[in-house]
Tab-separated table of N, CA and C in Angstrom:
chain	number	residue	atom	x	y	z
A	1433	MET	N	109.000	196.888	110.052
A	1433	MET	CA	108.298	196.462	108.854
A	1433	MET	C	108.458	194.953	108.673
A	1434	SER	N	107.410	194.296	108.358
A	1434	SER	CA	107.434	192.854	108.180
A	1434	SER	C	107.834	192.521	106.754
A	1435	SER	N	108.776	191.631	106.608
A	1435	SER	CA	109.179	191.194	105.288
A	1435	SER	C	109.011	189.692	105.251
A	1436	ARG	N	107.889	189.247	104.793
A	1436	ARG	CA	107.608	187.822	104.765
A	1436	ARG	C	107.998	187.250	103.424
A	1437	VAL	N	108.712	186.186	103.467
A	1437	VAL	CA	109.179	185.533	102.261
A	1437	VAL	C	108.599	184.136	102.226
A	1438	GLY	N	108.049	183.751	101.106
A	1438	GLY	CA	107.546	182.397	100.980
A	1438	GLY	C	106.488	182.077	102.005
A	1439	THR	N	105.700	183.048	102.389
A	1439	THR	CA	104.668	182.771	103.375
A	1439	THR	C	103.634	181.828	102.788
A	1440	THR	N	103.033	181.067	103.627
A	1440	THR	CA	102.015	180.137	103.170
A	1440	THR	C	100.688	180.863	103.101
A	1441	SER	N	99.913	180.545	102.098
A	1441	SER	CA	98.633	181.223	101.953
A	1441	SER	C	97.458	180.298	102.229
A	1442	GLY	N	97.764	179.083	102.671
A	1442	GLY	CA	96.683	178.179	103.024
A	1442	GLY	C	96.014	178.677	104.286
A	1443	GLY	N	95.238	177.880	104.909
A	1443	GLY	CA	94.543	178.295	106.117
A	1443	GLY	C	95.446	178.291	107.326
A	1444	PRO	N	94.858	178.440	108.483
A	1444	PRO	CA	95.636	178.512	109.709
A	1444	PRO	C	96.389	177.223	110.045
A	1445	LEU	N	96.058	176.117	109.383
A	1445	LEU	CA	96.732	174.854	109.674
A	1445	LEU	C	97.890	174.567	108.729
A	1446	THR	N	98.177	175.467	107.798
A	1446	THR	CA	99.259	175.259	106.853
A	1446	THR	C	100.584	175.213	107.586
A	1447	LEU	N	101.377	174.179	107.324
A	1447	LEU	CA	102.666	174.058	107.981
A	1447	LEU	C	103.695	174.980	107.344
A	1448	VAL	N	104.596	175.445	108.162
A	1448	VAL	CA	105.711	176.275	107.730
A	1448	VAL	C	106.958	175.432	107.932
A	1449	ASP	N	107.781	175.296	106.891
A	1449	ASP	CA	109.005	174.514	107.041
A	1449	ASP	C	109.965	175.184	108.016
A	1450	VAL	N	110.236	176.463	107.772
A	1450	VAL	CA	111.238	177.163	108.569
A	1450	VAL	C	110.759	178.558	108.930
A	1451	MET	N	110.886	178.882	110.200
A	1451	MET	CA	110.590	180.223	110.674
A	1451	MET	C	111.919	180.900	111.000
A	1452	GLY	N	112.084	182.114	110.502
A	1452	GLY	CA	113.289	182.887	110.788
A	1452	GLY	C	112.911	184.335	111.030
A	1453	CYS	N	112.112	184.563	112.033
A	1453	CYS	CA	111.596	185.907	112.325
A	1453	CYS	C	112.459	186.565	113.394
A	1454	PHE	N	113.370	187.394	112.938
A	1454	PHE	CA	114.282	188.092	113.842
A	1454	PHE	C	114.744	189.369	113.167
A	1455	SER	N	115.089	190.360	113.987
A	1455	SER	CA	115.610	191.610	113.430
A	1455	SER	C	117.074	191.393	113.062
A	1456	THR	N	117.607	192.331	112.309
A	1456	THR	CA	119.025	192.217	111.946
A	1456	THR	C	119.911	193.098	112.810
A	1457	HIS	N	119.349	193.813	113.781
A	1457	HIS	CA	120.139	194.652	114.692
A	1457	HIS	C	121.104	195.543	113.911
A	1458	ASP	N	120.582	196.290	112.974
A	1458	ASP	CA	121.426	197.114	112.116
A	1458	ASP	C	122.309	198.085	112.886
A	1459	SER	N	121.924	198.463	114.104
A	1459	SER	CA	122.718	199.421	114.867
A	1459	SER	C	123.943	198.779	115.529
A	1460	VAL	N	124.047	197.449	115.493
A	1460	VAL	CA	125.178	196.741	116.090
A	1460	VAL	C	125.843	195.903	114.992
A	1461	PRO	N	126.874	196.448	114.333
A	1461	PRO	CA	127.441	195.793	113.146
A	1461	PRO	C	127.765	194.304	113.274
A	1462	PRO	N	128.428	193.815	114.331
A	1462	PRO	CA	128.704	192.366	114.366
A	1462	PRO	C	127.438	191.519	114.378
A	1463	LEU	N	126.430	191.963	115.141
A	1463	LEU	CA	125.156	191.233	115.158
A	1463	LEU	C	124.466	191.320	113.809
A	1464	ALA	N	124.515	192.487	113.213
A	1464	ALA	CA	123.841	192.696	111.930
A	1464	ALA	C	124.398	191.754	110.871
A	1465	VAL	N	125.698	191.622	110.806
A	1465	VAL	CA	126.316	190.749	109.793
A	1465	VAL	C	125.858	189.312	110.014
A	1466	HIS	N	125.991	188.819	111.238
A	1466	HIS	CA	125.617	187.438	111.560
A	1466	HIS	C	124.144	187.167	111.229
A	1467	ARG	N	123.285	188.058	111.636
A	1467	ARG	CA	121.851	187.851	111.430
A	1467	ARG	C	121.462	188.011	109.957
A	1468	ARG	N	122.076	188.941	109.266
A	1468	ARG	CA	121.788	189.100	107.826
A	1468	ARG	C	122.208	187.861	107.046
A	1469	GLN	N	123.353	187.286	107.412
A	1469	GLN	CA	123.799	186.074	106.722
A	1469	GLN	C	122.762	184.960	106.877
A	1470	SER	N	122.234	184.799	108.073
A	1470	SER	CA	121.211	183.773	108.307
A	1470	SER	C	119.945	184.095	107.527
A	1471	ARG	N	119.502	185.346	107.598
A	1471	ARG	CA	118.284	185.748	106.881
A	1471	ARG	C	118.439	185.574	105.371
A	1472	ASP	N	119.600	185.933	104.830
A	1472	ASP	CA	119.812	185.819	103.386
A	1472	ASP	C	119.695	184.370	102.917
A	1473	VAL	N	120.235	183.444	103.694
A	1473	VAL	CA	120.113	182.026	103.343
A	1473	VAL	C	118.645	181.621	103.340
A	1474	LEU	N	117.896	182.042	104.348
A	1474	LEU	CA	116.474	181.694	104.411
A	1474	LEU	C	115.715	182.260	103.219
A	1475	GLU	N	116.011	183.474	102.855
A	1475	GLU	CA	115.335	184.078	101.702
A	1475	GLU	C	115.656	183.317	100.419
A	1476	GLU	N	116.897	182.873	100.272
A	1476	GLU	CA	117.263	182.067	99.100
A	1476	GLU	C	116.521	180.732	99.094
A	1477	MET	N	116.310	180.162	100.265
A	1477	MET	CA	115.648	178.858	100.363
A	1477	MET	C	114.146	178.941	100.156
A	1478	SER	N	113.593	180.136	100.174
A	1478	SER	CA	112.137	180.280	100.092
A	1478	SER	C	111.577	179.804	98.754
A	1479	GLU	N	112.433	179.591	97.780
A	1479	GLU	CA	111.947	179.052	96.502
A	1479	GLU	C	111.657	177.560	96.603
A	1480	GLN	N	112.320	176.866	97.518
A	1480	GLN	CA	112.118	175.424	97.681
A	1480	GLN	C	111.280	175.053	98.898
A	1481	LEU	N	111.262	175.926	99.899
A	1481	LEU	CA	110.597	175.612	101.164
A	1481	LEU	C	109.614	176.701	101.546
A	1482	SER	N	108.739	176.375	102.463
A	1482	SER	CA	107.851	177.369	103.058
A	1482	SER	C	108.632	178.043	104.183
A	1483	VAL	N	109.015	179.308	103.955
A	1483	VAL	CA	109.858	180.050	104.895
A	1483	VAL	C	109.151	181.347	105.265
A	1484	VAL	N	109.156	181.679	106.543
A	1484	VAL	CA	108.616	182.957	106.991
A	1484	VAL	C	109.744	183.706	107.697
A	1485	THR	N	109.999	184.930	107.246
A	1485	THR	CA	111.024	185.777	107.862
A	1485	THR	C	110.422	187.133	108.186
A	1486	GLY	N	111.191	187.960	108.851
A	1486	GLY	CA	110.764	189.322	109.146
A	1486	GLY	C	110.221	189.454	110.548
A	1487	LEU	N	109.771	190.645	110.848
A	1487	LEU	CA	109.201	190.914	112.165
A	1487	LEU	C	107.690	190.805	112.086
A	1488	LEU	N	107.109	190.109	113.032
A	1488	LEU	CA	105.668	189.882	113.055
A	1488	LEU	C	105.096	190.426	114.357
A	1489	LYS	N	103.812	190.740	114.325
A	1489	LYS	CA	103.117	191.088	115.567
A	1489	LYS	C	103.062	189.837	116.429
A	1490	THR	N	102.952	190.020	117.722
A	1490	THR	CA	103.052	188.914	118.672
A	1490	THR	C	102.118	187.760	118.349
A	1491	ARG	N	100.862	188.042	118.116
A	1491	ARG	CA	99.885	186.966	117.844
A	1491	ARG	C	100.256	186.205	116.562
A	1492	GLU	N	100.633	186.942	115.536
A	1492	GLU	CA	101.025	186.311	114.273
A	1492	GLU	C	102.307	185.497	114.467
A	1493	TYR	N	103.259	186.038	115.225
A	1493	TYR	CA	104.521	185.350	115.495
A	1493	TYR	C	104.260	183.975	116.112
A	1494	PHE	N	103.456	183.941	117.177
A	1494	PHE	CA	103.199	182.663	117.843
A	1494	PHE	C	102.339	181.738	116.989
A	1495	GLY	N	101.489	182.293	116.139
A	1495	GLY	CA	100.723	181.467	115.206
A	1495	GLY	C	101.627	180.777	114.204
A	1496	VAL	N	102.588	181.515	113.665
A	1496	VAL	CA	103.542	180.931	112.717
A	1496	VAL	C	104.439	179.931	113.443
A	1497	LEU	N	104.909	180.297	114.619
A	1497	LEU	CA	105.769	179.398	115.388
A	1497	LEU	C	105.081	178.066	115.641
A	1498	ARG	N	103.823	178.117	116.013
A	1498	ARG	CA	103.054	176.903	116.316
A	1498	ARG	C	102.973	175.968	115.101
A	1499	ARG	N	102.997	176.534	113.895
A	1499	ARG	CA	102.863	175.733	112.676
A	1499	ARG	C	104.199	175.388	112.030
A	1500	SER	N	105.306	175.773	112.649
A	1500	SER	CA	106.624	175.587	112.047
A	1500	SER	C	107.256	174.260	112.426
A	1501	LYS	N	108.065	173.752	111.522
A	1501	LYS	CA	108.843	172.544	111.784
A	1501	LYS	C	110.177	172.893	112.425
A	1502	ALA	N	110.743	174.035	112.030
A	1502	ALA	CA	112.057	174.439	112.530
A	1502	ALA	C	112.089	175.952	112.706
A	1503	SER	N	112.858	176.395	113.684
A	1503	SER	CA	113.025	177.823	113.936
A	1503	SER	C	114.516	178.144	113.936
A	1504	VAL	N	114.918	179.061	113.056
A	1504	VAL	CA	116.304	179.502	113.037
A	1504	VAL	C	116.453	180.554	114.126
A	1505	CYS	N	117.407	180.316	115.016
A	1505	CYS	CA	117.596	181.135	116.218
A	1505	CYS	C	119.020	181.685	116.261
A	1506	PRO	N	119.305	182.738	115.499
A	1506	PRO	CA	120.670	183.282	115.518
A	1506	PRO	C	120.972	183.928	116.866
A	1507	PHE	N	122.251	184.191	117.087
A	1507	PHE	CA	122.638	184.869	118.317
A	1507	PHE	C	121.991	186.238	118.375
A	1508	GLY	N	121.759	186.713	119.595
A	1508	GLY	CA	121.218	188.050	119.815
A	1508	GLY	C	122.222	188.835	120.635
A	1509	TRP	N	121.789	189.390	121.744
A	1509	TRP	CA	122.709	190.117	122.617
A	1509	TRP	C	123.631	189.150	123.345
A	1510	GLY	N	123.347	187.889	123.226
A	1510	GLY	CA	124.176	186.804	123.749
A	1510	GLY	C	123.872	185.591	122.894
A	1511	GLU	N	124.497	184.489	123.198
A	1511	GLU	CA	124.272	183.288	122.387
A	1511	GLU	C	122.876	182.705	122.600
A	1512	ILE	N	122.380	182.763	123.824
A	1512	ILE	CA	121.083	182.180	124.157
A	1512	ILE	C	120.020	183.263	124.060
A	1513	THR	N	118.919	182.940	123.373
A	1513	THR	CA	117.846	183.913	123.199
A	1513	THR	C	116.511	183.301	123.621
A	1514	TRP	N	115.519	184.168	123.811
A	1514	TRP	CA	114.158	183.701	124.116
A	1514	TRP	C	113.662	182.749	123.043
A	1515	ARG	N	114.022	183.035	121.802
A	1515	ARG	CA	113.547	182.239	120.669
A	1515	ARG	C	113.904	180.758	120.842
A	1516	ASP	N	115.074	180.479	121.415
A	1516	ASP	CA	115.483	179.090	121.638
A	1516	ASP	C	114.432	178.357	122.475
A	1517	PHE	N	114.044	178.981	123.571
A	1517	PHE	CA	113.126	178.332	124.501
A	1517	PHE	C	111.691	178.334	123.988
A	1518	GLU	N	111.324	179.356	123.230
A	1518	GLU	CA	109.996	179.344	122.593
A	1518	GLU	C	109.875	178.119	121.693
A	1519	ALA	N	110.930	177.833	120.941
A	1519	ALA	CA	110.907	176.671	120.043
A	1519	ALA	C	110.948	175.362	120.831
A	1520	PHE	N	111.878	175.244	121.784
A	1520	PHE	CA	111.933	174.023	122.603
A	1520	PHE	C	110.571	173.728	123.225
A	1521	LEU	N	109.955	174.735	123.830
A	1521	LEU	CA	108.695	174.536	124.542
A	1521	LEU	C	107.526	174.222	123.623
A	1522	ARG	N	107.581	174.668	122.388
A	1522	ARG	CA	106.485	174.417	121.447
A	1522	ARG	C	106.724	173.190	120.584
A	1523	GLY	N	107.828	172.489	120.806
A	1523	GLY	CA	108.098	171.274	120.053
A	1523	GLY	C	108.523	171.547	118.623
A	1524	ILE	N	109.384	172.524	118.465
A	1524	ILE	CA	109.893	172.906	117.141
A	1524	ILE	C	111.399	172.763	117.170
A	1525	ALA	N	111.969	172.283	116.083
A	1525	ALA	CA	113.415	172.094	116.016
A	1525	ALA	C	114.139	173.431	116.119
A	1526	VAL	N	115.113	173.489	117.009
A	1526	VAL	CA	115.952	174.678	117.177
A	1526	VAL	C	117.151	174.531	116.244
A	1527	VAL	N	117.307	175.528	115.361
A	1527	VAL	CA	118.425	175.564	114.422
A	1527	VAL	C	119.214	176.812	114.780
A	1528	LYS	N	120.462	176.620	115.191
A	1528	LYS	CA	121.191	177.696	115.853
A	1528	LYS	C	122.674	177.611	115.521
A	1529	PRO	N	123.363	178.759	115.497
A	1529	PRO	CA	124.813	178.692	115.311
A	1529	PRO	C	125.433	177.775	116.368
A	1530	ASP	N	126.521	177.142	115.999
A	1530	ASP	CA	127.184	176.185	116.881
A	1530	ASP	C	127.409	176.771	118.273
A	1531	MET	N	126.967	176.028	119.275
A	1531	MET	CA	127.047	176.466	120.672
A	1531	MET	C	128.114	175.689	121.445
A	1532	GLY	N	129.051	175.077	120.757
A	1532	GLY	CA	130.053	174.245	121.411
A	1532	GLY	C	130.902	174.964	122.441
A	1533	HIS	N	130.962	176.262	122.371
A	1533	HIS	CA	131.782	177.042	123.307
A	1533	HIS	C	131.019	177.458	124.563
A	1534	VAL	N	129.717	177.125	124.639
A	1534	VAL	CA	128.872	177.577	125.743
A	1534	VAL	C	128.513	176.383	126.630
A	1535	GLU	N	128.646	176.571	127.932
A	1535	GLU	CA	128.216	175.545	128.886
A	1535	GLU	C	126.944	176.018	129.570
A	1536	THR	N	125.926	175.157	129.598
A	1536	THR	CA	124.689	175.465	130.305
A	1536	THR	C	124.367	174.295	131.227
A	1537	TRP	N	123.542	174.565	132.206
A	1537	TRP	CA	123.022	173.498	133.038
A	1537	TRP	C	121.539	173.736	133.231
A	1538	PRO	N	120.725	172.764	132.849
A	1538	PRO	CA	121.135	171.554	132.152
A	1538	PRO	C	121.704	171.894	130.773
A	1539	ASP	N	122.318	170.905	130.157
A	1539	ASP	CA	122.955	171.122	128.862
A	1539	ASP	C	121.894	171.042	127.762
A	1540	TYR	N	121.343	172.201	127.423
A	1540	TYR	CA	120.283	172.283	126.408
A	1540	TYR	C	120.805	172.064	125.000
A	1541	PHE	N	122.028	172.460	124.776
A	1541	PHE	CA	122.536	172.557	123.410
A	1541	PHE	C	123.511	171.435	123.077
A	1542	LEU	N	122.958	170.271	122.771
A	1542	LEU	CA	123.731	169.109	122.360
A	1542	LEU	C	123.611	169.000	120.839
A	1543	PRO	N	124.696	169.271	120.112
A	1543	PRO	CA	124.624	169.330	118.647
A	1543	PRO	C	124.119	168.028	118.023
A	1544	GLY	N	123.108	168.168	117.173
A	1544	GLY	CA	122.530	167.019	116.489
A	1544	GLY	C	121.674	166.145	117.379
A	1545	ASP	N	121.604	166.486	118.651
A	1545	ASP	CA	120.825	165.699	119.599
A	1545	ASP	C	119.606	166.480	120.077
A	1546	THR	N	119.827	167.730	120.537
A	1546	THR	CA	118.721	168.567	121.004
A	1546	THR	C	118.526	169.807	120.129
A	1547	TYR	N	119.510	170.113	119.307
A	1547	TYR	CA	119.392	171.238	118.377
A	1547	TYR	C	120.255	170.961	117.157
A	1548	LEU	N	120.012	171.717	116.103
A	1548	LEU	CA	120.770	171.569	114.857
A	1548	LEU	C	121.713	172.753	114.712
A	1549	PRO	N	123.029	172.517	114.831
A	1549	PRO	CA	123.982	173.619	114.730
A	1549	PRO	C	124.321	173.954	113.276
A	1550	TYR	N	124.614	175.233	113.051
A	1550	TYR	CA	125.152	175.652	111.754
A	1550	TYR	C	126.329	176.590	111.988
A	1551	CYS	N	127.141	176.789	110.958
A	1551	CYS	CA	128.327	177.641	111.059
A	1551	CYS	C	127.922	179.079	111.357
A	1552	TRP	N	128.758	179.768	112.105
A	1552	TRP	CA	128.455	181.144	112.506
A	1552	TRP	C	128.244	182.059	111.318
A	1553	ASP	N	128.868	181.767	110.179
A	1553	ASP	CA	128.684	182.611	108.989
A	1553	ASP	C	127.530	182.116	108.117
A	1554	ALA	N	126.785	181.143	108.603
A	1554	ALA	CA	125.620	180.569	107.913
A	1554	ALA	C	125.969	179.877	106.608
A	1555	SER	N	127.239	179.571	106.406
A	1555	SER	CA	127.661	178.962	105.143
A	1555	SER	C	127.069	177.571	104.924
A	1556	ASN	N	126.680	176.875	105.987
A	1556	ASN	CA	126.067	175.552	105.828
A	1556	ASN	C	124.611	175.515	106.282
A	1557	LEU	N	123.999	176.659	106.500
A	1557	LEU	CA	122.619	176.695	107.006
A	1557	LEU	C	121.652	176.015	106.041
A	1558	ALA	N	121.772	176.273	104.755
A	1558	ALA	CA	120.877	175.646	103.773
A	1558	ALA	C	121.016	174.124	103.813
A	1559	GLU	N	122.234	173.654	103.914
A	1559	GLU	CA	122.488	172.214	103.962
A	1559	GLU	C	121.899	171.601	105.235
A	1560	VAL	N	122.075	172.272	106.364
A	1560	VAL	CA	121.542	171.779	107.637
A	1560	VAL	C	120.011	171.691	107.571
A	1561	LEU	N	119.382	172.745	107.083
A	1561	LEU	CA	117.913	172.757	107.001
A	1561	LEU	C	117.396	171.721	106.010
A	1562	SER	N	117.991	171.644	104.840
A	1562	SER	CA	117.544	170.676	103.833
A	1562	SER	C	117.686	169.253	104.354
A	1563	GLY	N	118.822	168.973	104.987
A	1563	GLY	CA	119.043	167.631	105.529
A	1563	GLY	C	118.035	167.283	106.605
A	1564	ALA	N	117.791	168.209	107.508
A	1564	ALA	CA	116.862	167.951	108.613
A	1564	ALA	C	115.430	167.784	108.118
A	1565	LEU	N	115.006	168.663	107.226
A	1565	LEU	CA	113.632	168.574	106.722
A	1565	LEU	C	113.435	167.355	105.832
A	1566	GLY	N	114.527	166.856	105.256
A	1566	GLY	CA	114.461	165.655	104.420
A	1566	GLY	C	114.408	164.366	105.231
A	1567	GLU	N	114.628	164.474	106.536
A	1567	GLU	CA	114.595	163.325	107.441
A	1567	GLU	C	113.603	163.604	108.571
A	1568	PRO	N	112.294	163.600	108.261
A	1568	PRO	CA	111.300	163.997	109.274
A	1568	PRO	C	111.316	163.154	110.547
A	1569	ASP	N	111.622	161.866	110.455
A	1569	ASP	CA	111.650	161.039	111.666
A	1569	ASP	C	112.795	161.466	112.585
A	1570	GLU	N	113.962	161.706	112.005
A	1570	GLU	CA	115.107	162.155	112.809
A	1570	GLU	C	114.846	163.545	113.378
A	1571	LEU	N	114.235	164.414	112.577
A	1571	LEU	CA	113.907	165.757	113.049
A	1571	LEU	C	112.972	165.676	114.258
A	1572	GLU	N	112.004	164.800	114.199
A	1572	GLU	CA	111.070	164.615	115.311
A	1572	GLU	C	111.801	164.145	116.565
A	1573	GLN	N	112.780	163.272	116.402
A	1573	GLN	CA	113.556	162.802	117.557
A	1573	GLN	C	114.366	163.939	118.189
A	1574	ILE	N	114.934	164.796	117.364
A	1574	ILE	CA	115.678	165.956	117.871
A	1574	ILE	C	114.736	166.870	118.645
A	1575	VAL	N	113.552	167.097	118.100
A	1575	VAL	CA	112.554	167.937	118.774
A	1575	VAL	C	112.193	167.322	120.130
A	1576	ARG	N	111.959	166.024	120.173
A	1576	ARG	CA	111.583	165.361	121.424
A	1576	ARG	C	112.695	165.433	122.468
A	1577	ARG	N	113.928	165.228	122.006
A	1577	ARG	CA	115.042	165.297	122.953
A	1577	ARG	C	115.231	166.728	123.465
A	1578	GLY	N	115.035	167.712	122.601
A	1578	GLY	CA	115.120	169.107	123.031
A	1578	GLY	C	114.066	169.435	124.054
A	1579	ALA	N	112.846	168.973	123.828
A	1579	ALA	CA	111.761	169.224	124.780
A	1579	ALA	C	112.013	168.478	126.095
A	1580	ARG	N	112.579	167.291	126.007
A	1580	ARG	CA	112.833	166.491	127.204
A	1580	ARG	C	113.831	167.198	128.135
A	1581	VAL	N	114.794	167.887	127.565
A	1581	VAL	CA	115.781	168.606	128.388
A	1581	VAL	C	115.067	169.647	129.252
A	1582	LEU	N	113.968	170.185	128.749
A	1582	LEU	CA	113.183	171.169	129.511
A	1582	LEU	C	112.046	170.510	130.300
A	1583	ASP	N	112.007	169.187	130.274
A	1583	ASP	CA	110.946	168.451	130.966
A	1583	ASP	C	109.567	168.787	130.462
A	1584	VAL	N	109.412	168.979	129.152
A	1584	VAL	CA	108.086	169.262	128.606
A	1584	VAL	C	107.616	168.154	127.678
A	1585	ALA	N	108.416	167.115	127.502
A	1585	ALA	CA	108.018	166.028	126.604
A	1585	ALA	C	107.287	164.947	127.355
């Protein structure tokens, strides 16, 4: 079931501040807690920002993603998810729990450089999103550096 919060009702070109379309994995308690914490913050922020949450059909998902400034990408069955690369490739800011414990090659996850980290319990997610969206030039630089790591910029 789709639970859209703060969806935009303008036309297809309406920008979305933050996309957070992910399941809560209710059957896996540790994942469920982590993902619910992230979703709850997004739902609270929907009064100030254009936020889309919930599960969407594929076409709608990519339509919203294309119009988003930032995508919240919580952990899934592992720390790295498809959502991370969907955002990097589409030129959208990746907002993700701190990845300091993970090594990748190339190093995709440089905090504040290629992605925006937040605490695993989402306690600072609202602050991270508000700060990033309040600095559009810096946000654009983070997006460009993230795309450059994938050689798409």
